[in-house]
XYZ file of C-alpha atoms in Angstrom:
716
model
C -44.448 -95.310 -8.526
C -46.001 -93.896 -5.298
C -49.787 -93.654 -5.526
C -49.621 -89.960 -4.457
C -47.784 -89.180 -7.723
C -50.267 -91.144 -9.796
C -53.168 -89.261 -8.149
C -51.399 -85.963 -8.865
C -50.983 -86.998 -12.557
C -54.640 -87.953 -12.857
C -55.664 -84.635 -11.419
C -53.485 -82.699 -13.910
C -54.446 -84.762 -16.957
C -58.145 -84.433 -16.101
C -57.919 -80.686 -16.692
C -56.445 -81.137 -20.189
C -58.490 -81.314 -23.335
C -58.009 -84.531 -25.296
C -55.798 -82.721 -27.842
C -53.630 -81.396 -24.989
C -53.341 -84.839 -23.430
C -52.321 -86.283 -26.806
C -49.569 -83.629 -27.115
C -48.058 -84.671 -23.755
C -47.170 -88.171 -24.802
C -44.663 -86.909 -27.365
C -41.036 -86.718 -26.300
C -41.033 -82.994 -27.121
C -44.157 -82.151 -25.119
C -45.289 -78.590 -25.781
C -46.342 -76.144 -23.079
C -49.924 -75.874 -21.938
C -49.957 -72.292 -20.966
C -53.482 -72.122 -19.658
C -52.574 -74.731 -17.072
C -49.173 -73.241 -16.302
C -47.423 -76.400 -17.678
C -44.052 -75.550 -19.417
C -42.636 -77.444 -22.373
C -40.686 -80.518 -21.592
C -38.305 -82.638 -23.691
C -37.977 -86.159 -22.395
C -34.747 -87.072 -24.177
C -31.845 -87.201 -21.714
C -28.672 -89.351 -21.855
C -26.439 -90.409 -18.982
C -24.762 -93.745 -19.627
C -21.404 -92.624 -18.180
C -21.933 -88.976 -17.345
C -24.482 -86.370 -18.373
C -24.333 -86.445 -22.183
C -24.863 -84.005 -24.972
C -25.799 -81.130 -22.694
C -22.494 -79.291 -22.536
C -19.897 -79.447 -19.748
C -20.179 -82.403 -17.446
C -18.018 -84.960 -15.777
C -17.049 -87.646 -18.340
C -16.643 -91.055 -16.717
C -15.233 -94.106 -18.557
C -17.735 -95.706 -20.967
C -20.207 -98.211 -19.487
C -18.240 -101.293 -20.633
C -15.220 -99.880 -18.729
C -17.401 -99.226 -15.614
C -18.434 -102.920 -15.824
C -14.737 -103.877 -15.840
C -14.450 -102.335 -12.379
C -16.759 -105.027 -10.886
C -17.420 -102.297 -8.260
C -21.078 -101.938 -7.320
C -20.501 -99.202 -4.750
C -18.498 -97.034 -7.083
C -20.951 -97.453 -9.909
C -23.775 -96.266 -7.588
C -21.659 -93.177 -6.842
C -21.156 -92.513 -10.525
C -24.969 -92.705 -11.004
C -25.448 -90.127 -8.247
C -23.060 -87.742 -9.879
C -24.813 -88.171 -13.210
C -28.121 -87.406 -11.447
C -26.699 -84.329 -9.667
C -25.320 -82.856 -12.856
C -28.482 -83.588 -14.785
C -30.648 -81.880 -12.100
C -28.210 -78.924 -11.980
C -28.201 -78.488 -15.710
C -32.010 -78.767 -15.844
C -32.454 -76.197 -13.071
C -30.071 -73.716 -14.719
C -31.557 -74.242 -18.196
C -35.164 -73.755 -17.151
C -34.364 -70.541 -15.323
C -33.234 -69.227 -18.758
C -36.166 -70.590 -20.670
C -34.125 -73.322 -22.323
C -36.329 -76.454 -22.641
C -34.213 -78.195 -25.289
C -33.506 -81.915 -25.448
C -30.743 -83.364 -23.252
C -31.364 -80.703 -20.564
C -33.931 -82.776 -18.746
C -34.189 -85.104 -15.749
C -35.426 -88.179 -17.596
C -32.275 -90.124 -18.358
C -32.579 -92.803 -21.076
C -29.961 -94.899 -19.299
C -28.650 -97.489 -18.518
C -28.300 -99.811 -21.516
C -28.612 -103.297 -20.017
C -28.747 -105.322 -23.222
C -26.411 -108.314 -23.351
C -23.202 -107.854 -25.282
C -23.503 -111.214 -27.003
C -21.476 -110.442 -30.169
C -18.139 -108.713 -29.996
C -18.760 -107.054 -33.331
C -21.723 -104.988 -32.103
C -20.815 -101.298 -32.131
C -23.078 -100.367 -29.246
C -21.855 -103.056 -27.000
C -19.639 -100.384 -25.404
C -22.795 -98.907 -23.834
C -23.567 -102.130 -21.956
C -22.203 -103.856 -18.822
C -20.902 -106.842 -20.861
C -22.003 -110.312 -21.715
C -23.211 -111.767 -18.437
C -26.798 -111.336 -17.153
C -25.801 -111.525 -13.523
C -23.134 -108.951 -13.787
C -25.395 -106.723 -15.905
C -28.228 -107.089 -13.483
C -26.130 -106.376 -10.404
C -24.507 -103.222 -11.943
C -27.722 -102.049 -13.521
C -29.494 -102.105 -10.152
C -26.752 -100.028 -8.550
C -26.580 -97.526 -11.391
C -30.412 -97.106 -11.410
C -30.484 -96.591 -7.636
C -27.692 -94.050 -7.983
C -29.607 -92.110 -10.602
C -32.967 -92.166 -8.897
C -31.766 -91.681 -5.271
C -33.731 -92.495 -2.131
C -35.516 -89.166 -1.428
C -39.188 -88.284 -1.573
C -38.865 -87.394 -5.209
C -36.784 -89.097 -7.850
C -33.473 -87.302 -8.398
C -33.716 -88.275 -12.051
C -35.793 -90.951 -13.668
C -33.708 -93.851 -15.005
C -34.762 -95.883 -18.059
C -33.635 -99.450 -18.822
C -33.023 -100.007 -22.464
C -33.470 -101.535 -25.081
C -36.271 -103.889 -24.184
C -35.495 -106.635 -24.591
C -33.678 -108.621 -27.236
C -31.363 -106.192 -28.927
C -27.642 -106.340 -29.757
C -27.188 -105.651 -33.454
C -26.626 -105.741 -36.288
C -26.758 -101.952 -36.511
C -27.149 -101.734 -40.259
C -30.418 -103.693 -40.349
C -31.869 -102.876 -36.949
C -34.866 -100.947 -38.324
C -36.262 -103.968 -40.099
C -34.491 -106.878 -38.378
C -36.338 -109.680 -36.636
C -34.396 -111.084 -33.656
C -35.471 -114.744 -33.209
C -34.784 -115.959 -29.706
C -35.888 -119.270 -28.060
C -37.910 -119.232 -24.943
C -34.878 -120.634 -23.085
C -32.599 -117.887 -24.279
C -35.162 -115.258 -23.476
C -35.521 -116.402 -19.908
C -31.838 -117.344 -19.372
C -30.072 -114.449 -21.037
C -32.124 -111.640 -22.545
C -34.713 -110.868 -19.826
C -33.324 -111.448 -16.315
C -31.557 -107.978 -16.002
C -34.733 -106.189 -17.141
C -36.723 -108.081 -14.576
C -34.358 -107.024 -11.846
C -34.327 -103.390 -13.062
C -38.140 -103.475 -12.622
C -38.600 -105.597 -9.556
C -35.475 -104.754 -7.530
C -34.449 -101.264 -8.646
C -38.018 -99.905 -9.341
C -36.755 -98.291 -12.497
C -39.010 -95.453 -13.658
C -38.808 -96.139 -17.369
C -38.244 -98.854 -19.925
C -37.310 -98.179 -23.572
C -38.209 -100.502 -26.448
C -35.840 -101.486 -29.209
C -35.912 -100.827 -32.993
C -36.001 -104.435 -34.128
C -38.756 -107.039 -33.991
C -38.577 -109.882 -31.436
C -39.926 -113.160 -32.628
C -42.002 -111.443 -35.270
C -43.398 -108.552 -33.145
C -42.005 -105.000 -33.132
C -40.184 -104.668 -29.789
C -41.950 -101.467 -28.830
C -45.453 -102.916 -29.267
C -44.927 -106.589 -28.427
C -47.903 -108.327 -26.921
C -45.576 -110.991 -25.467
C -42.720 -108.937 -23.979
C -44.309 -105.537 -23.317
C -47.917 -106.371 -22.484
C -47.740 -109.915 -21.057
C -44.284 -109.957 -19.569
C -43.411 -106.421 -18.536
C -46.813 -105.043 -17.622
C -48.869 -108.091 -16.553
C -46.399 -110.566 -15.099
C -43.816 -108.153 -13.728
C -46.319 -105.396 -12.713
C -44.188 -102.551 -14.221
C -46.091 -99.283 -13.516
C -43.535 -96.854 -14.866
C -43.525 -95.267 -18.329
C -42.584 -97.149 -21.550
C -40.923 -95.134 -24.274
C -40.051 -96.012 -27.842
C -36.544 -95.622 -29.170
C -36.128 -92.628 -31.343
C -38.191 -93.076 -34.535
C -38.743 -96.743 -33.713
C -42.523 -96.424 -34.047
C -42.104 -95.128 -37.640
C -40.173 -98.298 -38.409
C -43.309 -100.381 -37.653
C -45.080 -99.340 -40.847
C -42.105 -98.104 -42.881
C -39.599 -100.898 -42.374
C -41.256 -103.803 -40.576
C -44.424 -103.422 -42.611
C -46.290 -104.606 -39.569
C -48.921 -101.926 -39.914
C -50.142 -100.036 -43.055
C -49.723 -96.480 -41.881
C -48.754 -94.191 -38.967
C -52.304 -94.048 -37.617
C -52.425 -97.805 -37.266
C -48.933 -97.733 -35.625
C -50.215 -95.184 -33.125
C -53.102 -97.389 -32.228
C -50.912 -100.471 -31.911
C -48.424 -98.659 -29.693
C -51.020 -97.143 -27.384
C -52.865 -100.437 -26.976
C -49.441 -101.975 -26.078
C -48.961 -99.292 -23.368
C -46.193 -97.321 -25.108
C -46.690 -94.149 -23.120
C -44.154 -91.735 -24.686
C -43.065 -91.621 -28.285
C -39.477 -90.630 -29.046
C -40.009 -89.483 -32.582
C -42.929 -88.116 -34.491
C -45.496 -90.850 -34.803
C -47.638 -89.573 -31.912
C -48.166 -86.288 -33.797
C -50.827 -88.382 -35.538
C -52.555 -89.697 -32.407
C -55.600 -87.529 -32.928
C -55.946 -88.801 -36.481
C -56.005 -92.323 -35.115
C -58.680 -91.284 -32.608
C -60.832 -89.731 -35.288
C -60.542 -92.854 -37.301
C -61.889 -94.887 -34.400
C -58.656 -96.808 -33.927
C -58.147 -95.725 -30.362
C -60.275 -94.358 -27.561
C -59.958 -91.289 -25.327
C -59.138 -93.691 -22.484
C -56.065 -94.939 -24.440
C -54.762 -91.399 -24.764
C -55.404 -90.298 -21.226
C -54.033 -93.568 -19.773
C -50.633 -92.865 -21.523
C -50.731 -89.220 -20.414
C -51.299 -90.190 -16.804
C -48.453 -92.698 -16.945
C -46.126 -89.998 -18.390
C -47.208 -87.411 -15.829
C -46.866 -89.843 -12.905
C -43.108 -89.791 -13.669
C -43.082 -86.007 -13.972
C -44.872 -85.778 -10.635
C -42.449 -88.182 -9.082
C -39.652 -85.877 -10.265
C -41.224 -82.969 -8.339
C -41.991 -80.864 -11.432
C -45.253 -79.556 -10.096
C -44.234 -78.625 -6.535
C -41.156 -77.562 -4.555
C -38.515 -80.295 -4.687
C -35.513 -81.132 -2.576
C -33.254 -80.873 -5.633
C -34.301 -77.420 -6.749
C -31.155 -75.878 -5.139
C -28.683 -77.677 -7.440
C -27.044 -75.487 -9.951
C -23.954 -74.664 -12.031
C -21.583 -74.952 -9.106
C -22.606 -78.635 -8.722
C -21.384 -79.549 -12.200
C -17.800 -80.561 -13.074
C -16.501 -80.401 -9.483
C -13.180 -81.492 -8.152
C -14.893 -84.288 -6.237
C -16.625 -85.657 -9.331
C -13.330 -85.351 -11.283
C -11.584 -87.461 -8.641
C -14.371 -90.031 -8.848
C -13.967 -90.213 -12.590
C -10.146 -90.663 -12.206
C -10.741 -93.465 -9.647
C -13.182 -95.208 -12.072
C -10.696 -94.928 -14.922
C -7.962 -96.562 -12.841
C -10.212 -99.329 -11.566
C -11.433 -100.158 -15.125
C -8.018 -100.869 -16.694
C -7.541 -104.586 -17.287
C -3.957 -105.902 -17.581
C -4.110 -108.724 -20.174
C -0.416 -109.502 -20.301
C 2.697 -108.639 -18.366
C 6.078 -110.356 -18.806
C 7.444 -108.443 -15.784
C 8.109 -105.187 -17.603
C 5.313 -103.373 -15.686
C 5.335 -101.347 -13.584
C 8.027 -99.182 -15.153
C 10.713 -97.723 -12.918
C 10.829 -94.009 -13.766
C 14.386 -93.834 -12.533
C 15.696 -96.297 -15.121
C 14.140 -94.556 -18.148
C 15.882 -91.756 -19.933
C 13.586 -91.797 -23.054
C 10.146 -93.156 -23.604
C 8.293 -93.354 -26.937
C 4.633 -92.781 -27.229
C 3.345 -94.002 -30.570
C -0.034 -94.517 -32.046
C -3.240 -92.831 -33.321
C -5.039 -92.929 -29.974
C -2.241 -91.369 -27.953
C -3.489 -87.745 -28.279
C -7.100 -88.621 -28.885
C -9.845 -87.025 -26.810
C -12.480 -89.159 -28.602
C -11.089 -92.376 -27.062
C -11.585 -90.830 -23.639
C -15.184 -90.013 -24.370
C -16.697 -93.111 -25.950
C -20.197 -92.393 -27.295
C -23.256 -90.776 -25.644
C -20.779 -88.511 -23.899
C -20.628 -85.109 -22.272
C -17.873 -82.448 -22.693
C -15.176 -82.324 -20.055
C -13.093 -79.289 -19.044
C -10.227 -81.604 -17.826
C -9.234 -84.100 -20.499
C -5.960 -85.968 -19.968
C -4.974 -87.982 -23.013
C -2.661 -90.966 -22.943
C 0.256 -88.741 -24.031
C -0.633 -86.035 -21.548
C -0.717 -88.589 -18.697
C 2.657 -90.140 -19.491
C 4.311 -86.802 -20.016
C 3.076 -85.521 -16.655
C 4.225 -88.631 -14.824
C 7.794 -89.077 -15.977
C 10.733 -87.738 -14.082
C 12.088 -84.253 -15.024
C 14.619 -84.693 -17.747
C 13.149 -87.854 -19.188
C 12.658 -87.303 -22.904
C 9.161 -88.229 -24.218
C 9.159 -88.854 -27.989
C 5.900 -88.967 -29.848
C 4.673 -90.115 -33.258
C 1.073 -90.611 -34.455
C 2.377 -93.622 -36.352
C -0.698 -94.121 -38.456
C -4.264 -92.896 -39.035
C -6.897 -94.594 -37.024
C -8.118 -96.537 -40.037
C -7.081 -94.849 -43.318
C -3.791 -95.824 -45.022
C -2.176 -92.398 -44.557
C -2.362 -89.364 -42.277
C -1.797 -86.659 -44.884
C -4.225 -86.866 -47.773
C -1.621 -86.138 -50.489
C 1.112 -88.335 -49.055
C 1.962 -91.904 -50.018
C 0.414 -94.779 -48.000
C 1.902 -95.457 -44.527
C 3.328 -91.943 -44.305
C 3.993 -92.018 -40.516
C 5.579 -95.479 -40.246
C 9.215 -94.264 -40.709
C 8.740 -91.696 -37.970
C 7.291 -94.309 -35.662
C 10.263 -96.566 -36.291
C 12.693 -93.684 -35.583
C 10.903 -92.912 -32.326
C 11.041 -96.584 -31.313
C 14.786 -96.815 -32.087
C 15.507 -93.780 -29.895
C 13.451 -94.956 -26.956
C 14.206 -97.181 -23.967
C 10.619 -98.419 -23.955
C 7.673 -97.851 -26.266
C 4.069 -97.322 -25.199
C 2.055 -98.190 -28.339
C -1.435 -96.637 -28.148
C -3.890 -98.268 -30.499
C -7.538 -99.039 -30.748
C -10.787 -97.658 -32.157
C -13.085 -94.745 -31.251
C -16.723 -93.779 -31.544
C -16.289 -92.454 -35.041
C -16.002 -95.979 -36.304
C -17.455 -98.098 -33.469
C -20.895 -97.167 -32.156
C -24.480 -96.595 -33.127
C -25.737 -96.471 -36.695
C -25.872 -92.775 -37.749
C -23.379 -91.666 -35.139
C -20.296 -93.190 -36.729
C -18.276 -92.654 -39.912
C -17.921 -96.379 -40.357
C -19.100 -96.954 -43.939
C -18.487 -100.694 -43.725
C -20.948 -101.833 -41.090
C -22.874 -98.885 -39.716
C -20.882 -98.814 -36.497
C -20.370 -102.511 -36.050
C -16.990 -104.178 -36.565
C -16.288 -106.285 -39.636
C -13.493 -108.172 -37.942
C -12.010 -108.354 -34.435
C -8.563 -107.213 -35.630
C -7.244 -103.699 -35.383
C -7.630 -101.727 -38.610
C -4.969 -102.490 -41.228
C -3.236 -99.164 -40.745
C -2.671 -100.045 -37.102
C -1.694 -103.684 -37.716
C 1.131 -102.358 -39.974
C 2.155 -99.897 -37.230
C 2.282 -102.619 -34.495
C 4.374 -104.865 -36.725
C 6.827 -102.055 -37.632
C 7.306 -100.930 -34.041
C 7.706 -104.530 -32.792
C 10.322 -105.193 -35.519
C 12.660 -102.555 -33.871
C 13.152 -104.843 -30.917
C 12.552 -102.464 -28.090
C 10.233 -103.356 -25.116
C 6.619 -102.552 -26.140
C 3.657 -101.942 -23.869
C 0.425 -102.082 -25.880
C -2.380 -99.765 -24.703
C -5.699 -100.641 -26.308
C -8.600 -98.182 -26.210
C -11.693 -99.824 -27.543
C -15.294 -100.364 -26.533
C -15.246 -104.065 -27.279
C -13.172 -107.240 -27.428
C -10.369 -107.447 -30.099
C -8.369 -110.311 -31.537
C -4.915 -109.363 -30.107
C -3.246 -112.664 -30.945
C -0.271 -111.099 -32.728
C 0.049 -108.401 -30.086
C -0.108 -110.988 -27.278
C 2.722 -112.972 -28.948
C 4.937 -109.884 -29.682
C 4.340 -107.232 -26.980
C 5.721 -107.345 -23.483
C 2.512 -106.091 -21.817
C -1.013 -105.315 -22.858
C -3.386 -102.924 -21.038
C -7.054 -102.859 -22.090
C -8.177 -99.305 -21.239
C -11.543 -99.097 -23.008
C -12.961 -95.560 -23.665
C -11.319 -94.433 -20.531
C -12.981 -91.195 -19.380
C -11.727 -87.664 -18.942
C -8.823 -88.737 -16.780
C -8.021 -91.817 -18.806
C -4.416 -90.748 -19.534
C -3.750 -89.970 -15.892
C -5.098 -93.372 -14.827
C -2.951 -95.055 -17.514
C 0.155 -93.373 -16.149
C -0.880 -94.400 -12.578
C -0.896 -98.023 -13.654
C 2.166 -97.968 -15.918
C 4.384 -96.430 -13.276
C 2.935 -98.478 -10.390
C 1.014 -95.801 -8.465
C -1.981 -98.142 -8.837
C -2.034 -101.865 -9.362
C -4.406 -102.854 -12.190
C -7.531 -104.511 -10.813
C -10.135 -104.589 -13.666
C -11.589 -107.837 -14.957
C -12.993 -108.518 -18.402
C -16.803 -108.160 -18.610
C -16.597 -109.795 -22.040
C -14.756 -112.643 -23.665
C -11.931 -111.819 -26.049
C -12.317 -114.233 -29.011
C -10.155 -115.101 -31.928
C -11.575 -113.634 -35.115
C -13.906 -115.884 -37.135
C -14.953 -118.148 -34.220
C -18.303 -116.510 -33.512
C -21.704 -117.449 -35.112
C -23.282 -115.114 -37.610
C -24.222 -111.807 -35.933
C -27.904 -112.222 -37.085
C -28.180 -115.486 -35.131
C -29.686 -114.677 -31.715
C -29.238 -118.187 -30.337
C -26.805 -118.112 -27.431
C -25.100 -121.369 -28.593
C -21.424 -120.675 -29.075
C -21.719 -117.166 -27.522
C -20.216 -115.654 -24.322
C -18.209 -117.569 -21.798
C -21.275 -119.547 -20.633
C -21.771 -121.310 -24.011
C -18.522 -120.832 -25.979
C -16.772 -124.144 -26.733
C -13.487 -122.951 -28.202
C -10.593 -121.654 -26.204
C -10.747 -117.796 -25.932
C -7.819 -115.464 -26.228
C -8.736 -113.844 -22.895
C -11.648 -115.135 -20.800
C -14.497 -113.299 -19.170
C -13.480 -112.409 -15.562
C -9.796 -112.418 -16.350
C -7.304 -109.611 -15.375
C -3.830 -109.588 -13.986
C -2.383 -107.624 -11.021
C 1.054 -106.409 -9.791
C 0.603 -108.543 -6.749
C -0.579 -112.118 -6.021
C -3.517 -113.336 -4.023
C -4.045 -116.560 -2.113
C -7.554 -118.003 -1.474
C -8.335 -120.401 1.416
C -11.105 -121.574 3.730
C -13.932 -121.180 1.296
C -17.308 -122.319 2.578
C -20.938 -121.891 1.567
C -23.956 -121.119 3.686
C -27.417 -121.968 2.341
C -30.560 -120.739 4.035
C -32.831 -121.882 1.170
C -32.557 -122.355 -2.612
C -32.812 -118.613 -3.209
C -30.657 -117.395 -0.307
C -27.046 -118.532 -0.206
C -23.648 -116.984 0.531
C -19.975 -117.819 0.315
C -17.151 -116.835 2.643
C -13.514 -117.090 1.698
C -10.229 -115.838 3.058
C -8.172 -113.784 0.628
C -4.524 -112.787 1.289
C -2.291 -110.374 -0.574
C 0.886 -112.437 -0.890
C 2.772 -109.947 -3.047
C 4.513 -106.565 -2.581
C 1.955 -104.094 -3.847
C -1.205 -102.758 -2.233
C -3.972 -103.778 -4.494
C -7.662 -104.512 -5.041
C -8.808 -107.987 -5.952
C -12.120 -109.013 -7.531
C -13.384 -112.142 -5.778
C -15.557 -114.056 -8.225
C -18.017 -116.903 -7.597
C -19.331 -119.241 -10.288
C -21.770 -122.097 -10.166
C -21.832 -125.255 -12.296
C -25.371 -126.335 -13.182
C -25.320 -129.817 -14.678
C -28.754 -131.254 -15.386
C -27.421 -134.683 -16.272
C -25.733 -134.967 -12.918
C -28.997 -134.167 -11.159
C -30.719 -136.914 -13.188
C -28.034 -139.451 -12.543
C -28.316 -138.852 -8.818
C -32.080 -139.506 -8.969
C -32.853 -136.055 -7.629
C -35.742 -133.635 -8.317
C -38.505 -136.262 -8.936
C -40.935 -133.390 -9.394
C -38.980 -132.312 -12.532
C -37.914 -135.833 -13.705
C -40.218 -135.982 -16.745
C -39.227 -132.489 -17.929
C -35.533 -132.988 -17.308
C -35.304 -136.195 -19.194
C -36.138 -134.222 -22.321
C -33.396 -131.659 -21.668
C -29.818 -131.751 -22.953
C -26.982 -130.749 -20.696
C -25.255 -129.338 -23.726
C -27.690 -126.427 -23.876
C -26.908 -125.469 -20.283
C -24.317 -122.887 -19.374
C -20.929 -124.441 -18.589
C -20.755 -122.142 -15.522
C -22.351 -118.889 -14.501
C -21.158 -115.938 -12.465
C -23.336 -115.809 -9.343
C -21.443 -113.438 -7.011
C -18.533 -111.002 -6.816
C -16.972 -108.517 -4.434
C -14.044 -106.077 -4.619
C -11.641 -106.112 -1.746
C -8.599 -103.925 -0.926
C -5.532 -105.485 0.598
C -2.181 -104.236 1.685
C 0.860 -106.492 1.235
C 0.642 -109.427 3.610
C -2.927 -108.453 4.651
C -5.741 -110.985 4.579
C -9.516 -110.554 4.895
C -12.520 -112.753 5.099
C -14.822 -111.834 2.268
C -18.540 -112.618 2.417
C -20.485 -112.714 -0.809
C -24.278 -113.077 -1.152
C -25.152 -115.174 -4.197
C -27.748 -114.260 -6.710
C -31.223 -115.575 -6.047
C -31.220 -117.421 -9.389
C -27.927 -119.215 -8.698
C -29.487 -122.703 -8.466
C -32.014 -122.300 -11.233
C -32.104 -124.184 -14.480
C -33.896 -122.787 -17.465
C -35.503 -125.523 -19.594
C -36.104 -125.528 -23.299
C -39.692 -124.337 -22.851
C -38.558 -121.304 -20.858
C -39.521 -122.778 -17.526
C -37.290 -121.688 -14.696
C -36.857 -124.707 -12.458
C -35.215 -124.476 -8.962
C -33.479 -127.784 -8.850
C -32.461 -129.314 -5.521
C -29.378 -131.455 -5.388
C -25.623 -131.086 -5.292
C -23.777 -128.244 -6.880
C -20.188 -127.030 -7.254
C -19.245 -123.389 -6.612
C -15.964 -122.065 -7.805
C -14.323 -119.215 -5.862
C -11.270 -117.180 -6.991
C -10.037 -114.253 -9.002
C -11.125 -115.754 -12.295
C -13.605 -118.216 -13.827
C -12.937 -121.948 -13.506
C -11.933 -122.521 -17.157
C -8.775 -124.019 -18.612
C -7.653 -120.803 -20.349
C -7.848 -118.723 -17.169
C -5.671 -121.333 -15.400
C -3.256 -121.384 -18.337
C -2.919 -117.541 -18.174
C -2.640 -117.115 -14.425
C -1.210 -120.357 -13.268
C -3.977 -120.588 -10.698
C -7.114 -122.598 -10.130
C -10.287 -121.611 -8.377
C -11.347 -123.297 -5.084
C -14.253 -125.782 -5.402
C -16.972 -125.768 -2.824
C -19.624 -128.539 -2.782
C -23.110 -127.382 -1.901
C -26.259 -129.469 -1.257
C -29.584 -127.747 -1.674
């Protein structure tokens, strides 16, 4: 934060009584009328659009935005979120509305690692890879905060730092992570949010981390975040997380002790009600006046940086800047870019002129909820899957529809017999030239504990299969024998083994945004070639470790030993791409780049995601006699604990048929690092292999695409 804002904050807080200062570190800070300070509620959400504040542009859910692999577009999305948040804030305060969600402190993005496909909140993240998450997180934060004198809105990276389920036990759960996993997987993206994006806020998690409550950890918050990384923004607890410290974790005896622990650990703002007891903790001698005023100054530094106490360049934004045609078009573009084609036997794209009837079947076909995901706003322009297809077909083409099944119950009508829509679905399939089978989940059963109706696992998934009601539907429709295009709207990876074996094409559309149905039609009918890539691995059910195990062994593409159904980084196109002339340039161990020529050798204009991976093999370095300064440490290490390969660069490129471009990609500054068992990050000199292509360098990707990546040898 700029020093001018900190000085402004100190000046304002110095005029407050101690009781007034204590009131300002609550998320629902009351007005201080004698100082002319209005009430302010800190709770704002903006993962993929301004959320819970009324009408706003609804972009695809965060996991879908990750599937775009498009840093520039994600930054534009962040800017729209910030514009609409500012506009809503300005309009609301004119009318005296100081309610939650109508603020300019966004508790976004969620940069936790999606390490387990069953986690309901994984949809809020950018996937399973630290480099991808870091790269996208930086862009989104910069889009939110802007580059003006004042912050457009204040971004907040959450949930610091080791948090990814299970939802049902999160309030009392202790996530045990090794020093290696902390440094290699759980912390890098938070470091980059602080050091590279200058994020204004960081939010703690509900659970404990290695025995300490995440919001008050001496190791992660005090030592790592504040002291080592030099974070000078505000730290906020997750909602009611401080109450968990004495009620669920039993780490303190009462709320007063919790307040003291939190303030000593530099938790500046409490989302919840624990800090209503701050003065009691002060009166009991558990904290000092300095503790309270330090937190208030930290909070007010952010408010000053947002221009709350002076004229600000964003004061002119208002209602006409919300839900614009331009933001709607950006959402549509994001929806199209996020679709991942998992299978295509040649049926796609469909030729409208050869179809007289098309069947749309499935419980997500008319669903607005699957467009929204969770933590969403309300759009004025929803286009469901059915709407999109109906609008796109030729005049005279008959579109037949059946819900087919309930999303998860065994019947649609309560008094009917089980499977009451299957016969209708079969009839529709029999009378259609082609079937678009729209299946998946939604945020009523996949999401955050308390926000879902999932009575089985508090928002997490019990299995990776579709609900039984939909499995029956898929089997019934497939049995008819008509061509079937499966459209899957979920926020996470599913086991689609049966669907892969029996459907002609599969499109993974995520929670696809307000224009999700329009984007789906664009892809199905060939107006847009699918270009998304998977930001998560699609596993077969039963092959992952227990969800409670936070070791990265056997998790994500970097450590998974079995063959996945669909690999991280995978996605098909309507065209084909040829890679050639790949070469690396290395200035030093933290500054390297790759150049490669990419040619569109097919018949469709399309975007390609160029991916670069690195192979770090400690044993190879040892056998070559390299890195003598690390020799003693490395001899204790096992190559089996190292990632098989790691994404270290990517770029989206647009190519017309026959066109070729030279694509230059800067590699991450941790590309040639090895993280040792003790958490030491060692920059190992020696020989490396880089892999360049439209996929990762694994056997399954080659099997699915018939292509291999280009290998580039690099000496550091």
